[in-house]
Tab-separated table of C-alpha atoms in Angstrom:
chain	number	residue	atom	x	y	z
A	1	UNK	CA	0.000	0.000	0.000
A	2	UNK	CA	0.942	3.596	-0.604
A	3	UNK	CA	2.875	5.055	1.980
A	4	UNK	CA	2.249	8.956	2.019
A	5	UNK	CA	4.001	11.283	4.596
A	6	UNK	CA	1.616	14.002	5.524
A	7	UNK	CA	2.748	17.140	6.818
A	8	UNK	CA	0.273	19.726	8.358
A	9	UNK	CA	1.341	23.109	8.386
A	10	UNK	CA	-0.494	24.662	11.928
A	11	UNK	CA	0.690	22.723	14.986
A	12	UNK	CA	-1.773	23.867	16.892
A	13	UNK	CA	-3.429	21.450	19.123
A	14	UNK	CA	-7.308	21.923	17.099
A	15	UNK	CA	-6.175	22.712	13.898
A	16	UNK	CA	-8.768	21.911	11.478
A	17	UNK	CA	-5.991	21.232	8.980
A	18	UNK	CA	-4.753	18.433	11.087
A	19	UNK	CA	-8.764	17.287	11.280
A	20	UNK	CA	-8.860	17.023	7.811
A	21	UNK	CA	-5.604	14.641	7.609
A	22	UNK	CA	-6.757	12.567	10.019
A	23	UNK	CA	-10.028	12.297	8.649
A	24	UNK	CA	-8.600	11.537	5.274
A	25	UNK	CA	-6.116	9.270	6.553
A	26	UNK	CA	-9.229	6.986	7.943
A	27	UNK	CA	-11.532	7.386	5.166
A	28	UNK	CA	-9.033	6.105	2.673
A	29	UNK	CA	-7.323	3.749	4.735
A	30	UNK	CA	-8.180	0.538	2.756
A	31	UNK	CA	-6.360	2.641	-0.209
A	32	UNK	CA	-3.266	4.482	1.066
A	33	UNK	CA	-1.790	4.696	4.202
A	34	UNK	CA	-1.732	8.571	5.670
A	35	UNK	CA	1.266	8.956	7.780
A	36	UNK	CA	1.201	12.111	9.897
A	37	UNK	CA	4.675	13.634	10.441
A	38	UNK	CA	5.053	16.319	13.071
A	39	UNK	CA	6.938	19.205	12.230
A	40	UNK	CA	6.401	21.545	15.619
A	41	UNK	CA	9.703	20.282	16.998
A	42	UNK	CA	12.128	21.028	14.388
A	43	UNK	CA	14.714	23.878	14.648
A	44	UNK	CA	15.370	26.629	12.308
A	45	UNK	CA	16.917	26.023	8.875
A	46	UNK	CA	20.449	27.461	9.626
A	47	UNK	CA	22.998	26.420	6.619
A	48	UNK	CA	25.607	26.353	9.391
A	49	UNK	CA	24.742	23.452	11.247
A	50	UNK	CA	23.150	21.024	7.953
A	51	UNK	CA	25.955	18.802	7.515
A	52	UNK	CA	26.407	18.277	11.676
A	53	UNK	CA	22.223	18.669	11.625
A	54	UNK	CA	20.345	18.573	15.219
A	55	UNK	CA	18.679	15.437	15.995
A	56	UNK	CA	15.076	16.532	15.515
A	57	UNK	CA	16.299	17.394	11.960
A	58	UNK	CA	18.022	13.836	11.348
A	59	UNK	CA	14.926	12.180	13.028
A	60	UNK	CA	12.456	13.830	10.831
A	61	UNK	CA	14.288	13.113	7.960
A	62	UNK	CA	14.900	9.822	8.257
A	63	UNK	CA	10.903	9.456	8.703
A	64	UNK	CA	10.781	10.231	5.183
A	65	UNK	CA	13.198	8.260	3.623
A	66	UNK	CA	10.895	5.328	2.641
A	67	UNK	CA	7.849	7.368	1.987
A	68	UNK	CA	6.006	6.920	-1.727
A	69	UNK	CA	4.129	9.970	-1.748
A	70	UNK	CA	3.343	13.345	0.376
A	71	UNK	CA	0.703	14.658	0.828
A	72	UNK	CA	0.909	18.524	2.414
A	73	UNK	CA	-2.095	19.678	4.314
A	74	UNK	CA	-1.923	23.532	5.355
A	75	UNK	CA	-3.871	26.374	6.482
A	76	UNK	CA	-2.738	29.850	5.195
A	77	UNK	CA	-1.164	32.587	7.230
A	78	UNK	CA	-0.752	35.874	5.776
A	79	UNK	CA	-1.225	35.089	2.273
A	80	UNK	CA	0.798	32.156	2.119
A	81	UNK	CA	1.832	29.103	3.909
A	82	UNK	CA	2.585	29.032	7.654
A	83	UNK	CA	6.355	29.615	8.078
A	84	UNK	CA	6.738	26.453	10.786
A	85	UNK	CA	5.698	24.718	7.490
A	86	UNK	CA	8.496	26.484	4.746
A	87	UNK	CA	10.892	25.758	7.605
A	88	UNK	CA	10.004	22.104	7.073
A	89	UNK	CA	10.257	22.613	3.688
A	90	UNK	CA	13.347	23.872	3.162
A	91	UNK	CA	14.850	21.144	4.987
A	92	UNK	CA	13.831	18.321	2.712
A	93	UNK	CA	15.127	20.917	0.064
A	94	UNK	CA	18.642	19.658	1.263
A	95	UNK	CA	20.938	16.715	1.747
A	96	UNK	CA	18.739	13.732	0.895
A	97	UNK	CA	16.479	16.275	-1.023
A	98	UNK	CA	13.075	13.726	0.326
A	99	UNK	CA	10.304	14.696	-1.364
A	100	UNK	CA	12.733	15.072	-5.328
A	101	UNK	CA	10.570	13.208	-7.706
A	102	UNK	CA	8.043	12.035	-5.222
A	103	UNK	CA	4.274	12.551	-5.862
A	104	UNK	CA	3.173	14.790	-4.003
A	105	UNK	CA	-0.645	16.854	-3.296
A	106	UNK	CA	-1.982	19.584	-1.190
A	107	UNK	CA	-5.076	19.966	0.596
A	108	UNK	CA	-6.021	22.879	2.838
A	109	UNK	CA	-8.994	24.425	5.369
A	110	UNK	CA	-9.750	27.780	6.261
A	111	UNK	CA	-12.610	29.423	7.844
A	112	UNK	CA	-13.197	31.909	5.620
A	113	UNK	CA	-14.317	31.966	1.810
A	114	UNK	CA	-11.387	31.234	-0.223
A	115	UNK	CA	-9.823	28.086	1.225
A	116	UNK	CA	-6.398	28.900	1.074
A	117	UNK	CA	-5.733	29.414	-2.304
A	118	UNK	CA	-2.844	31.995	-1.858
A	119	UNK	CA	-1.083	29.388	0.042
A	120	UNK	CA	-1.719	26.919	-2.366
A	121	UNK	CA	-0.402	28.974	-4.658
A	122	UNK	CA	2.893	29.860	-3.313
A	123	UNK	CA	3.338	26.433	-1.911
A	124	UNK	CA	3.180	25.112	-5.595
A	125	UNK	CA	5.418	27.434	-6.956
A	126	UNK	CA	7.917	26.485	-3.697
A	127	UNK	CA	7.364	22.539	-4.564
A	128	UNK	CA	8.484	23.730	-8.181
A	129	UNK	CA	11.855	24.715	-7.039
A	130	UNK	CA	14.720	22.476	-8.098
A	131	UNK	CA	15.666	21.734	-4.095
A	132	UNK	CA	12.112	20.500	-4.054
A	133	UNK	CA	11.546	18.652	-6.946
A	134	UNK	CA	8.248	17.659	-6.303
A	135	UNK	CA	5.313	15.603	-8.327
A	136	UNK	CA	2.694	17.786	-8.053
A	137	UNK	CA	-0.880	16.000	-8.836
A	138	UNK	CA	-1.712	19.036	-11.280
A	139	UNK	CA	-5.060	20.837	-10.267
A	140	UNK	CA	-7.147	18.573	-7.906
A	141	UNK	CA	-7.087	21.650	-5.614
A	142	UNK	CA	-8.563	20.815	-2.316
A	143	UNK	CA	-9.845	24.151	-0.852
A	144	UNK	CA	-12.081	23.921	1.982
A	145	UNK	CA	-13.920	27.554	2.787
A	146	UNK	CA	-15.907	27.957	5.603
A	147	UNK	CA	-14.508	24.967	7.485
A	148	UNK	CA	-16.085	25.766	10.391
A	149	UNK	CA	-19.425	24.377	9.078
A	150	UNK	CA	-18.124	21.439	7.446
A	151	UNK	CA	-16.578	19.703	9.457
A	152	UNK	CA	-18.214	18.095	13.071
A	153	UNK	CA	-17.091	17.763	16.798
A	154	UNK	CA	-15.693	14.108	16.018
A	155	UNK	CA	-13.881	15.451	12.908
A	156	UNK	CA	-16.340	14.246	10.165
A	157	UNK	CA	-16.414	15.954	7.013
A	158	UNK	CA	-19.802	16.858	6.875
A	159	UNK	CA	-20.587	18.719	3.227
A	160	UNK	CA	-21.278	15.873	0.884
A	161	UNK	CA	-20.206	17.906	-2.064
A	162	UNK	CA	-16.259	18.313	-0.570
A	163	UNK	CA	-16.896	14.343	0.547
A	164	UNK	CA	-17.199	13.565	-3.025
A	165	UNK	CA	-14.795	15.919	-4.215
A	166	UNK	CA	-11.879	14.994	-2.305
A	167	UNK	CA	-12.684	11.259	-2.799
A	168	UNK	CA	-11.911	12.193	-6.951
A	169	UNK	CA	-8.543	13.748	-5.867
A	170	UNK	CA	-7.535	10.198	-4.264
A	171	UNK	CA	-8.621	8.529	-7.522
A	172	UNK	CA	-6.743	11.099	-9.105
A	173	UNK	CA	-4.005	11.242	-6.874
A	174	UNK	CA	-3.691	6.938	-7.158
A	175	UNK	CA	-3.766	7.291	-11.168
A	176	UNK	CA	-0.942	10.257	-11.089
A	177	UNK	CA	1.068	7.809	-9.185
A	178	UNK	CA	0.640	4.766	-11.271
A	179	UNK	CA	0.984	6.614	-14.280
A	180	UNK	CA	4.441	8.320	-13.401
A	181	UNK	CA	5.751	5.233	-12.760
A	182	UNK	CA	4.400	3.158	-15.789
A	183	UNK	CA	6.177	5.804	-17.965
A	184	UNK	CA	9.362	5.864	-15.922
A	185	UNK	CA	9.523	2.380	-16.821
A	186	UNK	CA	8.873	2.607	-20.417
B	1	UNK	CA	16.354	59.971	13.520
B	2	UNK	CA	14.166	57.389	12.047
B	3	UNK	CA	14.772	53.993	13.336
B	4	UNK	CA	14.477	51.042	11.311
B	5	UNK	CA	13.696	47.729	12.639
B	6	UNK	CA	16.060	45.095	10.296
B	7	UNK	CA	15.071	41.495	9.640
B	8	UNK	CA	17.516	39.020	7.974
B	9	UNK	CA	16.344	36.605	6.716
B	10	UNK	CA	19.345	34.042	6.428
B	11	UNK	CA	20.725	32.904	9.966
B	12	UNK	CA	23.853	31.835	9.063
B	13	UNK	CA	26.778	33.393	9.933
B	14	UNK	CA	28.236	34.792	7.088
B	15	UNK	CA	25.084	35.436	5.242
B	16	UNK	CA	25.365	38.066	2.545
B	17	UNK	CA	22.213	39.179	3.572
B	18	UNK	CA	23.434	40.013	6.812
B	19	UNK	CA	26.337	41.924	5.240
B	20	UNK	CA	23.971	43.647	3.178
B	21	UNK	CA	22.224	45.145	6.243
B	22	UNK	CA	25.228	45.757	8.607
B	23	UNK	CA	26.930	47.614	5.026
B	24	UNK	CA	23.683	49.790	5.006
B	25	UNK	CA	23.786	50.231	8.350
B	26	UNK	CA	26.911	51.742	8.312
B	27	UNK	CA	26.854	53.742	4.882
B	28	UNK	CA	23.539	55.393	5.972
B	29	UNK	CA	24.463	55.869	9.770
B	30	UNK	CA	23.770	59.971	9.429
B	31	UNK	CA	20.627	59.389	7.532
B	32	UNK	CA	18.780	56.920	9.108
B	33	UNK	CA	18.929	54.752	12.566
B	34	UNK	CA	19.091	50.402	11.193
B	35	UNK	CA	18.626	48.556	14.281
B	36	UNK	CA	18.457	44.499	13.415
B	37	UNK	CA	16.633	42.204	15.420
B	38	UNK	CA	17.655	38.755	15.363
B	39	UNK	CA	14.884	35.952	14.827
B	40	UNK	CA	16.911	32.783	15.182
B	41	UNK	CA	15.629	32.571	18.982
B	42	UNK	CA	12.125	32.556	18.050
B	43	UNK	CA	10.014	29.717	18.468
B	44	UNK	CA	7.834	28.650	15.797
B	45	UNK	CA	4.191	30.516	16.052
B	46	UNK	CA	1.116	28.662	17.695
B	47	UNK	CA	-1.859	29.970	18.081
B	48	UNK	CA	-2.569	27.878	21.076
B	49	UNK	CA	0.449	30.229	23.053
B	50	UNK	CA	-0.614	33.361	21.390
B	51	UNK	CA	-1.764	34.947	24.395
B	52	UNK	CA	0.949	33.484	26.846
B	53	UNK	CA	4.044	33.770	24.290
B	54	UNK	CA	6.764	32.359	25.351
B	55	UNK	CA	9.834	35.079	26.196
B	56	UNK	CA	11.459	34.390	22.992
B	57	UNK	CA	8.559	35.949	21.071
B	58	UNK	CA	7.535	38.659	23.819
B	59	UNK	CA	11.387	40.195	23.984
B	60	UNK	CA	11.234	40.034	20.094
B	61	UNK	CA	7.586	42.466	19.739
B	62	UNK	CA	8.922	44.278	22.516
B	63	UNK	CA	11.729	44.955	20.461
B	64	UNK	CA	9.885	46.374	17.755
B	65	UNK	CA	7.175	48.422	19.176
B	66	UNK	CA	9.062	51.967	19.008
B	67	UNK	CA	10.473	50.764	15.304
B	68	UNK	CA	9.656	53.725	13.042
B	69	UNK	CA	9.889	51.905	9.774
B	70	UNK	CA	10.687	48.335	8.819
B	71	UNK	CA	13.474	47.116	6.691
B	72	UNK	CA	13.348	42.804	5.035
B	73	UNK	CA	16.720	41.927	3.734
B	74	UNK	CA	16.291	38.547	2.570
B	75	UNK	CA	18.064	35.627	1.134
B	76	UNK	CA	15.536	33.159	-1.405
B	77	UNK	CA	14.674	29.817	-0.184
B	78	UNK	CA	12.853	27.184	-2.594
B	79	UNK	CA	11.516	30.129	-4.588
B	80	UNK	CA	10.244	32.075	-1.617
B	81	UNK	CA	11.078	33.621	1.957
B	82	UNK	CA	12.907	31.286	4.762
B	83	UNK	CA	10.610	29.621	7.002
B	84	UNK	CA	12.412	31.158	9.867
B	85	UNK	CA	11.674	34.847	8.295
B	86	UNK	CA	7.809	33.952	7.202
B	87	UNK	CA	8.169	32.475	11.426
B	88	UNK	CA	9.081	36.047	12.209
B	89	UNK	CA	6.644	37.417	10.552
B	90	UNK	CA	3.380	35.192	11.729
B	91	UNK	CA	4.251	36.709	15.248
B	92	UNK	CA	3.954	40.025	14.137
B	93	UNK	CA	0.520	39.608	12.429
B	94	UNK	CA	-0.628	38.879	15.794
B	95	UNK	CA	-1.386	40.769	18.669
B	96	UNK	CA	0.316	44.264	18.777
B	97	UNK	CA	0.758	43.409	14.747
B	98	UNK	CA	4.093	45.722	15.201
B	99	UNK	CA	4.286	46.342	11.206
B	100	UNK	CA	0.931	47.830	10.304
B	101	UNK	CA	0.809	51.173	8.902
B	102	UNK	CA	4.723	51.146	9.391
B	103	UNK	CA	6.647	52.122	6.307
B	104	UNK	CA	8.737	49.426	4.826
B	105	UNK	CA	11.149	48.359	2.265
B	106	UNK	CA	13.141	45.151	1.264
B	107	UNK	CA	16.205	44.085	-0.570
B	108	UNK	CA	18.297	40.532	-1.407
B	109	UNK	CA	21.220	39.706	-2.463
B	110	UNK	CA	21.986	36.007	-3.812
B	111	UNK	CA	24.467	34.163	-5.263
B	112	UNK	CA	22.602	33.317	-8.579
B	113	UNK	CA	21.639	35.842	-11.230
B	114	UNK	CA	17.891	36.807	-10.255
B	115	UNK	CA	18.661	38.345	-6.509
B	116	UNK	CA	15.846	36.729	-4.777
B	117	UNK	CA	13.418	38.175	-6.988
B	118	UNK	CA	11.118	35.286	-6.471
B	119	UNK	CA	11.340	35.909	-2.925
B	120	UNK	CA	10.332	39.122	-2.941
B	121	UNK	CA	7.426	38.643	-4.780
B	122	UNK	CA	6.169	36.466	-2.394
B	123	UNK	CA	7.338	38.829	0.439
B	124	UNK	CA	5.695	41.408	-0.980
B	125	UNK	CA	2.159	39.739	-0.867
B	126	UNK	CA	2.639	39.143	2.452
B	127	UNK	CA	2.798	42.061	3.458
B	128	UNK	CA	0.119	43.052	2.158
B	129	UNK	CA	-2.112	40.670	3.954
B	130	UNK	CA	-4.427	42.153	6.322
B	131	UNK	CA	-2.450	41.075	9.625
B	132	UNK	CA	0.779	42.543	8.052
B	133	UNK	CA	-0.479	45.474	6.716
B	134	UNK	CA	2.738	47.393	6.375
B	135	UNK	CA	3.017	50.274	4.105
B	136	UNK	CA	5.431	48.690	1.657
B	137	UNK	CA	7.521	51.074	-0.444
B	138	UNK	CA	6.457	50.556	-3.694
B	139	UNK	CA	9.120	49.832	-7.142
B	140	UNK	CA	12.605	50.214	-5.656
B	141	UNK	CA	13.589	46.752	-5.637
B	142	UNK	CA	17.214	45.947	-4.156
B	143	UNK	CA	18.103	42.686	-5.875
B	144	UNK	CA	21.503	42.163	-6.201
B	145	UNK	CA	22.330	38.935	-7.950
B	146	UNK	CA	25.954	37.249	-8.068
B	147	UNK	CA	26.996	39.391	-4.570
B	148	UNK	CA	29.786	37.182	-3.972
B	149	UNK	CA	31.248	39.622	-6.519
B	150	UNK	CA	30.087	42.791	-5.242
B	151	UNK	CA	31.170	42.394	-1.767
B	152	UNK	CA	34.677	42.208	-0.243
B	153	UNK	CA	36.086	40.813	3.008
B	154	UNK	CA	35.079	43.598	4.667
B	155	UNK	CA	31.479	43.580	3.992
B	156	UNK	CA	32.229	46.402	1.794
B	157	UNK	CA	29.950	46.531	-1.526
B	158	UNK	CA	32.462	46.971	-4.450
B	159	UNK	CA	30.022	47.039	-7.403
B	160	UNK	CA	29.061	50.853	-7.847
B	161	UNK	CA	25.868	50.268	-9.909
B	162	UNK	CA	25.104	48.604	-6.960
B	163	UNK	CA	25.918	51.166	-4.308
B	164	UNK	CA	24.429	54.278	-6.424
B	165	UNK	CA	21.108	51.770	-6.701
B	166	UNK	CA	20.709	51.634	-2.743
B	167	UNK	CA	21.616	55.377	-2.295
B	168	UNK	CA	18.734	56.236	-4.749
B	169	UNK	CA	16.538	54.141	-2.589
B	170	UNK	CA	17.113	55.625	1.007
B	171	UNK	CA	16.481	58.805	-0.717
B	172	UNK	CA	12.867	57.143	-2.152
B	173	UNK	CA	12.202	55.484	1.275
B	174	UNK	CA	13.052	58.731	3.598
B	175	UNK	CA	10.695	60.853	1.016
B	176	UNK	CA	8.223	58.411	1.305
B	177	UNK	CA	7.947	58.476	4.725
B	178	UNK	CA	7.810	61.825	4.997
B	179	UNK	CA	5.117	61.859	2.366
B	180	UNK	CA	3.368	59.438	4.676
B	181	UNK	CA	3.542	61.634	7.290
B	182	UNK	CA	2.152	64.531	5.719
B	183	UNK	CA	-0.616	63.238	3.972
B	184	UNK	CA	-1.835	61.834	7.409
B	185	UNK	CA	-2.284	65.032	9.515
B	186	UNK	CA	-4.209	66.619	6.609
């Protein structure tokens, strides 16, 4: 089974973002396994100290060594993503670059109207960098307005419609995946 | 005199960016008052601490509250701002939101050809979110590309293109603020 590293970008304790992983990594369990990595512990990307790293830097790291996929899960903070979350980035951006070539999508929550789509936005163009090197699933864009009303006190996705909608992204996401790797081979 | 809070972006110890700021510091020392504030220290922003920050964050907005004017010099990371500078700047969207209505300005310097022009696009959007909302000075881009060139042991910037550019922006920014200034107590 698919093994994807997910990485929400608000560590706070009721995030909605992290709702929304965990609610995706149960729905779609018998499909892909969801594996949450926490990213509130890890220090500040310093050039300095990246070939003698600090340990929560090695430990996250190695986490994602053997993962398949990522999936990046992220609320927006002034216009773009959350900087706990570039900070993560820009990590796997070095050394064992983790996430080069890897197929990769991006799902985010808000509670107001637009869903995050100026994070979204910026994070794609940061995934395009060449220290990234990420597969991004192209469009599929998983932006959740209004949150607050979708979403119940056990964590359910409520609104059929964004139900259904992310359910075609997993399809999606599955096909991408298979399909990259078909033609890798050829 | 008009003090400046500076923000570096780049942590490491010889950043150019960092060079940048202490050059301008120094070159501009009758004009204008750059105080920088180191963000290295700062842990990474939860909303569940916002209103019991921890000292890191509380020293750093106490820091800032008497700034008169803000000044971003900032390396690119992955096509966009560091994590630990987008960190920095979470905090201050918060609370006392220390940069709204403040006039502001940025530069970069990188190694490569395009001077963090990516970067600064992003930055600049930022800023212009709602809990920013500094008063961004608008054109005068500082983006000096291949500054391993234009700088000498010293920290001294060599390339005179270079050096004239910068002048011609202190000028712009000091104007502008004044301008601000004006236009508010009609």
């Amino acid at each position: 089974m698919m093994k994807i590293a997910t990485i929400v970008g608000s560590i706070r304790k009721d995030s909605y973002n992290m709702k929304l992983a965990q609610y995706m990594q149960k729905r779609y369990e018998n499909d892909v396994a969801f594996e949450i990595i926490p990213i509130h512990d890890l220090d500040h990307y310093d050039q300095d100290v990246e070939e003698d790293a600090p340990e929560s830097i090695q430990a996250f790291k190695a986490r994602l060594t053997d993962a398949d996929a990522f999936l990046i899960v992220t609320p927006e903070f002034n216009h773009s993503i959350p900087g706990v979350l570039k900070n993560a980035l820009d990590w796997l951006s070095r050394g064992e670059k983790e996430m080069e070539g890897k197929p990769t999508f991006i799902a985010g929550a808000a509670t107001g109207a637009l869903g995050t789509v100026r994070a979204q936005m910026h994070l794609r163009q940061i995934l395009n960098a060449p220290g990234m090197g990420a597969n991004v699933l192209p469009g599929n864009e998983i932006l959740i307005g209004r949150v607050q009303h979708k979403i119940d006190e056990k964590g359910n996705l409520t609104d059929e419609a964004t139900v259904e909608f992310i359910d075609g992204v997993i399809k999606q996401f599955i096909q991408f995946t298979q399909l990259q790797k078909e033609r890798a081979t050829l």
